[in-house]
mmCIF file of C-alpha atoms and ligand atoms in Angstrom:
data_model
loop_
_atom_site.group_PDB
_atom_site.id
_atom_site.type_symbol
_atom_site.label_atom_id
_atom_site.label_comp_id
_atom_site.label_asym_id
_atom_site.label_seq_id
_atom_site.Cartn_x
_atom_site.Cartn_y
_atom_site.Cartn_z
ATOM 1 C CA UNK A 1 -0.066 0.072 -0.046
ATOM 2 C CA UNK A 2 1.167 3.631 -0.644
ATOM 3 C CA UNK A 3 -0.485 6.076 1.844
ATOM 4 C CA UNK A 4 -0.425 9.865 2.622
ATOM 5 C CA UNK A 5 -1.279 11.098 6.016
ATOM 6 C CA UNK A 6 -2.187 14.767 6.235
ATOM 7 C CA UNK A 7 -3.454 16.761 9.195
ATOM 8 C CA UNK A 8 -2.443 19.697 11.301
ATOM 9 C CA UNK A 9 0.309 19.520 13.831
ATOM 10 C CA UNK A 10 -0.724 17.290 16.742
ATOM 11 C CA UNK A 11 -3.555 15.573 14.774
ATOM 12 C CA UNK A 12 -2.059 12.126 15.497
ATOM 13 C CA UNK A 13 -0.182 11.248 12.361
ATOM 14 C CA UNK A 14 2.965 10.241 14.247
ATOM 15 C CA UNK A 15 1.130 8.195 16.756
ATOM 16 C CA UNK A 16 -0.979 6.139 14.117
ATOM 17 C CA UNK A 17 2.126 5.623 11.725
ATOM 18 C CA UNK A 18 3.874 2.859 13.642
ATOM 19 C CA UNK A 19 0.564 0.982 13.870
ATOM 20 C CA UNK A 20 -0.091 1.030 10.254
ATOM 21 C CA UNK A 21 3.639 0.595 9.362
ATOM 22 C CA UNK A 22 3.777 -2.606 11.488
ATOM 23 C CA UNK A 23 0.463 -4.094 10.141
ATOM 24 C CA UNK A 24 1.366 -3.606 6.464
ATOM 25 C CA UNK A 25 5.144 -3.656 6.677
ATOM 26 C CA UNK A 26 5.327 -0.305 4.987
ATOM 27 C CA UNK A 27 8.242 2.052 5.022
ATOM 28 C CA UNK A 28 7.559 5.233 7.080
ATOM 29 C CA UNK A 29 8.815 8.596 5.647
ATOM 30 C CA UNK A 30 8.068 11.512 7.958
ATOM 31 C CA UNK A 31 9.692 14.692 6.398
ATOM 32 C CA UNK A 32 9.551 16.472 9.977
ATOM 33 C CA UNK A 33 11.652 13.569 11.552
ATOM 34 C CA UNK A 34 14.023 13.612 8.628
ATOM 35 C CA UNK A 35 14.392 17.274 8.721
ATOM 36 C CA UNK A 36 14.995 17.257 12.648
ATOM 37 C CA UNK A 37 17.717 14.725 12.182
ATOM 38 C CA UNK A 38 19.372 16.970 9.489
ATOM 39 C CA UNK A 39 19.166 19.912 11.811
ATOM 40 C CA UNK A 40 20.682 17.943 14.726
ATOM 41 C CA UNK A 41 23.449 16.834 12.575
ATOM 42 C CA UNK A 42 24.039 20.100 11.079
ATOM 43 C CA UNK A 43 24.009 18.755 7.604
ATOM 44 C CA UNK A 44 23.854 21.423 4.665
ATOM 45 C CA UNK A 45 20.095 20.523 4.424
ATOM 46 C CA UNK A 46 19.530 20.909 8.177
ATOM 47 C CA UNK A 47 21.272 24.280 8.042
ATOM 48 C CA UNK A 48 18.870 25.506 5.352
ATOM 49 C CA UNK A 49 15.710 24.128 6.894
ATOM 50 C CA UNK A 50 16.384 25.306 10.696
ATOM 51 C CA UNK A 51 15.271 28.918 10.317
ATOM 52 C CA UNK A 52 11.824 28.152 8.831
ATOM 53 C CA UNK A 53 11.258 25.280 11.221
ATOM 54 C CA UNK A 54 12.018 27.257 14.347
ATOM 55 C CA UNK A 55 9.487 29.968 13.058
ATOM 56 C CA UNK A 56 6.888 27.357 12.303
ATOM 57 C CA UNK A 57 6.872 28.001 8.559
ATOM 58 C CA UNK A 58 7.300 25.462 5.931
ATOM 59 C CA UNK A 59 10.610 24.601 4.527
ATOM 60 C CA UNK A 60 11.112 25.211 0.686
ATOM 61 C CA UNK A 61 9.280 22.828 -1.616
ATOM 62 C CA UNK A 62 12.559 21.897 -3.553
ATOM 63 C CA UNK A 63 14.215 20.659 -0.232
ATOM 64 C CA UNK A 64 11.599 18.379 0.943
ATOM 65 C CA UNK A 65 10.760 17.031 -2.659
ATOM 66 C CA UNK A 66 14.515 16.203 -2.869
ATOM 67 C CA UNK A 67 14.504 14.358 0.533
ATOM 68 C CA UNK A 68 11.336 12.264 -0.544
ATOM 69 C CA UNK A 69 12.665 11.508 -4.020
ATOM 70 C CA UNK A 70 15.960 10.141 -2.545
ATOM 71 C CA UNK A 71 13.858 8.092 0.084
ATOM 72 C CA UNK A 72 11.650 6.690 -2.466
ATOM 73 C CA UNK A 73 14.535 4.875 -4.003
ATOM 74 C CA UNK A 74 15.262 2.908 -0.844
ATOM 75 C CA UNK A 75 14.461 -0.824 -1.692
ATOM 76 C CA UNK A 76 12.549 -0.977 1.648
ATOM 77 C CA UNK A 77 10.120 1.563 0.216
ATOM 78 C CA UNK A 78 9.566 -0.411 -2.976
ATOM 79 C CA UNK A 79 6.645 -2.433 -1.630
ATOM 80 C CA UNK A 80 4.771 0.326 -0.098
ATOM 81 C CA UNK A 81 4.989 3.584 2.058
ATOM 82 C CA UNK A 82 3.424 5.818 4.316
ATOM 83 C CA UNK A 83 4.194 9.482 3.731
ATOM 84 C CA UNK A 84 3.677 11.536 7.051
ATOM 85 C CA UNK A 85 3.786 15.189 6.733
ATOM 86 C CA UNK A 86 4.270 15.284 2.910
ATOM 87 C CA UNK A 87 3.000 16.705 0.659
ATOM 88 C CA UNK A 88 2.164 20.059 2.578
ATOM 89 C CA UNK A 89 1.571 22.144 -0.574
ATOM 90 C CA UNK A 90 -0.131 21.604 -3.866
ATOM 91 C CA UNK A 91 3.373 22.060 -5.571
ATOM 92 C CA UNK A 92 4.657 19.172 -3.486
ATOM 93 C CA UNK A 93 1.478 17.009 -4.358
ATOM 94 C CA UNK A 94 2.135 17.646 -8.198
ATOM 95 C CA UNK A 95 5.914 16.778 -7.767
ATOM 96 C CA UNK A 96 5.103 13.747 -5.953
ATOM 97 C CA UNK A 97 2.625 12.690 -8.779
ATOM 98 C CA UNK A 98 5.507 13.141 -11.222
ATOM 99 C CA UNK A 99 8.007 11.196 -9.030
ATOM 100 C CA UNK A 100 5.525 8.335 -8.834
ATOM 101 C CA UNK A 101 4.674 8.497 -12.402
ATOM 102 C CA UNK A 102 8.269 7.984 -13.250
ATOM 103 C CA UNK A 103 8.275 4.764 -11.211
ATOM 104 C CA UNK A 104 4.901 3.510 -12.528
ATOM 105 C CA UNK A 105 3.145 3.763 -9.260
ATOM 106 C CA UNK A 106 0.423 5.805 -7.556
ATOM 107 C CA UNK A 107 -1.055 6.670 -4.229
ATOM 108 C CA UNK A 108 -3.635 4.355 -2.953
ATOM 109 C CA UNK A 109 -5.096 6.395 -0.064
ATOM 110 C CA UNK A 110 -4.978 9.660 1.746
ATOM 111 C CA UNK A 111 -6.075 9.668 5.197
ATOM 112 C CA UNK A 112 -7.009 13.146 6.451
ATOM 113 C CA UNK A 113 -6.750 13.675 10.354
ATOM 114 C CA UNK A 114 -9.445 15.982 10.517
ATOM 115 C CA UNK A 115 -9.717 17.902 13.949
ATOM 116 C CA UNK A 116 -10.622 21.358 15.389
ATOM 117 C CA UNK A 117 -7.700 23.707 15.936
ATOM 118 C CA UNK A 118 -8.897 24.379 19.684
ATOM 119 C CA UNK A 119 -7.842 20.722 20.680
ATOM 120 C CA UNK A 120 -4.200 20.909 19.365
ATOM 121 C CA UNK A 121 -2.494 23.403 21.769
ATOM 122 C CA UNK A 122 -2.950 20.784 24.734
ATOM 123 C CA UNK A 123 -1.767 18.043 22.597
ATOM 124 C CA UNK A 124 1.299 19.959 21.268
ATOM 125 C CA UNK A 125 2.371 21.554 24.634
ATOM 126 C CA UNK A 126 2.063 18.160 26.310
ATOM 127 C CA UNK A 127 4.152 16.260 23.735
ATOM 128 C CA UNK A 128 7.464 14.589 24.610
ATOM 129 C CA UNK A 129 9.268 12.779 21.808
ATOM 130 C CA UNK A 130 12.042 10.083 21.542
ATOM 131 C CA UNK A 131 14.176 12.019 18.801
ATOM 132 C CA UNK A 132 15.855 8.982 17.299
ATOM 133 C CA UNK A 133 12.761 6.917 16.773
ATOM 134 C CA UNK A 134 10.135 9.492 16.448
ATOM 135 C CA UNK A 135 8.053 8.060 19.196
ATOM 136 C CA UNK A 136 5.797 10.472 20.799
ATOM 137 C CA UNK A 137 4.300 10.593 24.131
ATOM 138 C CA UNK A 138 1.970 12.890 26.059
ATOM 139 C CA UNK A 139 2.185 13.944 29.477
ATOM 140 C CA UNK A 140 -1.505 13.483 30.053
ATOM 141 C CA UNK A 141 -2.745 11.318 27.226
ATOM 142 C CA UNK A 142 -0.029 8.855 26.777
ATOM 143 C CA UNK A 143 2.552 9.110 29.619
ATOM 144 C CA UNK A 144 5.674 7.125 29.426
ATOM 145 C CA UNK A 145 6.136 4.401 31.945
ATOM 146 C CA UNK A 146 8.956 6.522 33.554
ATOM 147 C CA UNK A 147 8.464 10.322 33.275
ATOM 148 C CA UNK A 148 10.861 11.726 30.682
ATOM 149 C CA UNK A 149 12.188 8.260 29.569
ATOM 150 C CA UNK A 150 11.437 6.376 26.239
ATOM 151 C CA UNK A 151 9.464 2.855 27.105
ATOM 152 C CA UNK A 152 11.526 0.901 24.454
ATOM 153 C CA UNK A 153 15.088 2.164 24.706
ATOM 154 C CA UNK A 154 15.169 3.893 28.223
ATOM 155 C CA UNK A 155 16.728 6.879 26.536
ATOM 156 C CA UNK A 156 15.729 10.360 27.427
ATOM 157 C CA UNK A 157 12.678 12.090 25.837
ATOM 158 C CA UNK A 158 12.735 15.803 24.831
ATOM 159 C CA UNK A 159 10.314 18.451 23.911
ATOM 160 C CA UNK A 160 10.540 19.866 20.379
ATOM 161 C CA UNK A 161 11.710 23.378 20.119
ATOM 162 C CA UNK A 162 8.694 24.345 17.926
ATOM 163 C CA UNK A 163 5.963 22.780 20.312
ATOM 164 C CA UNK A 164 4.963 25.933 22.041
ATOM 165 C CA UNK A 165 1.727 27.736 21.901
ATOM 166 C CA UNK A 166 3.344 30.658 20.055
ATOM 167 C CA UNK A 167 4.995 28.633 17.385
ATOM 168 C CA UNK A 168 1.934 26.374 17.049
ATOM 169 C CA UNK A 169 -0.038 29.590 15.890
ATOM 170 C CA UNK A 170 2.296 29.963 12.922
ATOM 171 C CA UNK A 171 2.282 26.296 12.020
ATOM 172 C CA UNK A 172 -1.645 26.166 12.005
ATOM 173 C CA UNK A 173 -1.668 29.294 9.761
ATOM 174 C CA UNK A 174 0.719 27.617 7.427
ATOM 175 C CA UNK A 175 -1.474 24.534 7.499
ATOM 176 C CA UNK A 176 -4.663 26.361 6.707
ATOM 177 C CA UNK A 177 -3.138 28.396 3.931
ATOM 178 C CA UNK A 178 -0.943 25.832 2.223
ATOM 179 C CA UNK A 179 -1.759 22.451 3.235
ATOM 180 C CA UNK A 180 -5.759 22.492 3.224
ATOM 181 C CA UNK A 181 -5.639 23.002 -0.591
ATOM 182 C CA UNK A 182 -3.719 19.608 -0.728
ATOM 183 C CA UNK A 183 -6.861 17.789 0.996
ATOM 184 C CA UNK A 184 -9.055 19.419 -1.977
ATOM 185 C CA UNK A 185 -6.491 18.199 -4.456
ATOM 186 C CA UNK A 186 -6.855 14.514 -3.219
ATOM 187 C CA UNK A 187 -10.617 14.959 -2.768
ATOM 188 C CA UNK A 188 -10.976 15.493 -6.405
ATOM 189 C CA UNK A 189 -9.074 12.221 -7.084
ATOM 190 C CA UNK A 190 -11.496 10.446 -4.876
ATOM 191 C CA UNK A 191 -8.703 8.724 -2.697
ATOM 192 C CA UNK A 192 -9.336 10.594 0.382
ATOM 193 C CA UNK A 193 -10.745 9.374 3.691
ATOM 194 C CA UNK A 194 -11.708 11.845 6.506
ATOM 195 C CA UNK A 195 -10.930 10.554 10.047
ATOM 196 C CA UNK A 196 -12.379 11.940 13.356
ATOM 197 C CA UNK A 197 -8.901 12.592 14.757
ATOM 198 C CA UNK A 198 -10.412 14.205 17.910
ATOM 199 C CA UNK A 199 -11.271 10.745 19.165
ATOM 200 C CA UNK A 200 -9.118 8.632 21.528
ATOM 201 C CA UNK A 201 -6.243 6.773 19.788
ATOM 202 C CA UNK A 202 -7.918 3.353 19.778
ATOM 203 C CA UNK A 203 -10.842 4.776 17.939
ATOM 204 C CA UNK A 204 -8.750 6.683 15.429
ATOM 205 C CA UNK A 205 -6.780 3.398 14.850
ATOM 206 C CA UNK A 206 -9.999 1.610 14.168
ATOM 207 C CA UNK A 207 -11.022 4.188 11.564
ATOM 208 C CA UNK A 208 -7.721 3.918 10.010
ATOM 209 C CA UNK A 209 -7.862 0.194 9.824
ATOM 210 C CA UNK A 210 -11.440 0.414 8.321
ATOM 211 C CA UNK A 211 -10.215 2.908 5.607
ATOM 212 C CA UNK A 212 -7.440 0.577 4.630
ATOM 213 C CA UNK A 213 -9.626 -2.596 4.272
HETATM 214 P P1 ADP B 1 4.042 18.016 12.932
HETATM 215 O O1 ADP B 1 4.315 16.618 13.678
HETATM 216 O O2 ADP B 1 3.711 18.958 14.120
HETATM 217 O O3 ADP B 1 2.864 17.901 11.827
HETATM 218 P P2 ADP B 1 6.267 17.798 11.418
HETATM 219 O O4 ADP B 1 7.197 17.162 12.386
HETATM 220 O O5 ADP B 1 5.659 17.273 10.423
HETATM 221 O O6 ADP B 1 5.290 18.517 12.316
HETATM 222 O O7 ADP B 1 7.146 19.020 10.761
HETATM 223 C C1 ADP B 1 7.818 20.007 11.470
HETATM 224 C C2 ADP B 1 8.389 21.235 10.674
HETATM 225 O O8 ADP B 1 9.188 20.537 9.532
HETATM 226 C C3 ADP B 1 7.294 21.919 9.979
HETATM 227 O O9 ADP B 1 6.807 22.850 10.827
HETATM 228 C C4 ADP B 1 8.011 22.433 8.759
HETATM 229 O O10 ADP B 1 8.862 23.700 9.095
HETATM 230 C C5 ADP B 1 8.975 21.302 8.389
HETATM 231 N N1 ADP B 1 8.292 20.265 7.440
HETATM 232 C C6 ADP B 1 7.917 19.117 7.646
HETATM 233 N N2 ADP B 1 7.403 18.507 6.456
HETATM 234 C C7 ADP B 1 7.458 19.466 5.608
HETATM 235 C C8 ADP B 1 6.995 19.414 4.221
HETATM 236 N N3 ADP B 1 6.417 18.456 3.489
HETATM 237 N N4 ADP B 1 7.173 20.835 3.584
HETATM 238 C C9 ADP B 1 7.613 21.871 4.041
HETATM 239 N N5 ADP B 1 8.016 21.852 5.498
HETATM 240 C C10 ADP B 1 7.938 20.669 6.222
HETATM 241 P P1 ADP B 2 1.419 14.604 14.727
HETATM 242 O O1 ADP B 2 2.377 13.576 14.241
HETATM 243 O O2 ADP B 2 0.263 14.712 13.830
HETATM 244 O O3 ADP B 2 1.899 16.115 14.905
HETATM 245 P P2 ADP B 2 1.273 13.169 17.303
HETATM 246 O O4 ADP B 2 0.933 11.800 16.869
HETATM 247 O O5 ADP B 2 2.767 13.355 17.549
HETATM 248 O O6 ADP B 2 0.781 14.172 16.138
HETATM 249 O O7 ADP B 2 0.373 13.704 18.466
HETATM 250 C C1 ADP B 2 0.563 14.798 19.059
HETATM 251 C C2 ADP B 2 0.442 14.638 20.664
HETATM 252 O O8 ADP B 2 -0.864 14.287 21.035
HETATM 253 C C3 ADP B 2 1.327 13.538 21.217
HETATM 254 O O9 ADP B 2 1.832 13.809 22.297
HETATM 255 C C4 ADP B 2 0.329 12.240 21.354
HETATM 256 O O10 ADP B 2 0.967 11.413 22.253
HETATM 257 C C5 ADP B 2 -0.886 12.825 21.495
HETATM 258 N N1 ADP B 2 -1.983 12.222 20.757
HETATM 259 C C6 ADP B 2 -1.936 11.555 19.555
HETATM 260 N N2 ADP B 2 -3.133 11.023 19.150
HETATM 261 C C7 ADP B 2 -4.055 11.511 20.134
HETATM 262 C C8 ADP B 2 -5.387 11.162 20.445
HETATM 263 N N3 ADP B 2 -6.096 10.485 19.536
HETATM 264 N N4 ADP B 2 -5.942 11.653 21.474
HETATM 265 C C9 ADP B 2 -5.125 12.199 22.457
HETATM 266 N N5 ADP B 2 -3.877 12.653 22.455
HETATM 267 C C10 ADP B 2 -3.332 12.063 21.202
HETATM 268 P P1 ADP B 3 -3.319 -1.388 22.999
HETATM 269 O O1 ADP B 3 -4.516 -1.766 23.896
HETATM 270 O O2 ADP B 3 -3.574 -2.243 21.660
HETATM 271 O O3 ADP B 3 -1.890 -1.879 23.707
HETATM 272 P P2 ADP B 3 -2.933 1.298 23.528
HETATM 273 O O4 ADP B 3 -4.207 1.843 24.224
HETATM 274 O O5 ADP B 3 -1.842 1.018 24.495
HETATM 275 O O6 ADP B 3 -3.325 0.101 22.696
HETATM 276 O O7 ADP B 3 -2.452 2.189 22.501
HETATM 277 C C1 ADP B 3 -1.844 1.857 21.308
HETATM 278 C C2 ADP B 3 -0.630 2.884 20.906
HETATM 279 O O8 ADP B 3 -1.204 4.257 20.998
HETATM 280 C C3 ADP B 3 0.512 2.686 21.800
HETATM 281 O O9 ADP B 3 1.705 2.940 21.128
HETATM 282 C C4 ADP B 3 0.229 3.865 22.953
HETATM 283 O O10 ADP B 3 1.528 4.437 23.328
HETATM 284 C C5 ADP B 3 -0.452 4.832 22.179
HETATM 285 N N1 ADP B 3 -1.335 5.657 22.925
HETATM 286 C C6 ADP B 3 -2.234 5.091 23.761
HETATM 287 N N2 ADP B 3 -3.072 6.144 24.302
HETATM 288 C C7 ADP B 3 -2.712 7.254 23.691
HETATM 289 C C8 ADP B 3 -2.902 8.696 23.636
HETATM 290 N N3 ADP B 3 -3.909 9.142 24.618
HETATM 291 N N4 ADP B 3 -2.297 9.519 23.022
HETATM 292 C C9 ADP B 3 -1.302 9.129 22.101
HETATM 293 N N5 ADP B 3 -1.052 7.854 22.077
HETATM 294 C C10 ADP B 3 -1.527 6.945 22.765
#
């Protein structure tokens, strides 16, 4: 299967991804995780991306399209993939279509994590992540077994620099202005499923599974 997850920051894309990934043996491509790794490693890509990310703005289309184009060449992604956080602009969606066409494949389904903005601040400000794996926890909704520590590796959890109420505002503006048109783009292609992303994780998971039957 070839899937796209789209939704505002904190809508639960990263929480549902591992579940889908394990169930269908797909490769998980999260542009946010890849960009954060590049920033941490201070690679040329990371240096270029950092300023926009810190402000809650989108990184340039050419940078993220380049990352995805490279990732799609990995043998582990040939059977199927989950794109988490890409495409976020109509230009990215069009470039993706071109990249897939060249490879003779197409997207099977787009899952839209539909949710009201009002819920997202509490989700974002309570989020703690394990930076290496991208696993996310929440102080109230999904606490780790030991506070501040990853359940799987025992390594420390961190809060993302952009997970503040102030930066969330810019990220939501970017979502409404630049990413919502992407949802219409896939709606017209009739491969879109809307999820009730405000529900508890188990219920969202059930909706995802139903959509993928
Ligand atoms: P969230 O999990 O909150 O939805 P991400 O981890 O996906 O956020 O993205 C974090 C930041 O990385 C974004 O605010 C943006 O600056 C950058 N980014 C990630 N994916 C893209 C993309 N497809 N296009 C442009 N910028 C992106
Ligand atoms: P995204 O990847 O879309 O930015 P995450 O999956 O990282 O979002 O979720 C954001 C925060 O909200 C995390 O701390 C996560 O544990 C929590 N969360 C995810 N899904 C739900 C849910 N359905 N109900 C409550 N909290 C959730
Ligand atoms: P199960 O009963 O199948 O083990 P869980 O309720 O433990 O399911 O949840 C499955 C996944 O969702 C786990 O990875 C867990 O960390 C995560 N999770 C559970 N509750 C939340 C929540 N409120 N917010 C975000 N993630 C959650």
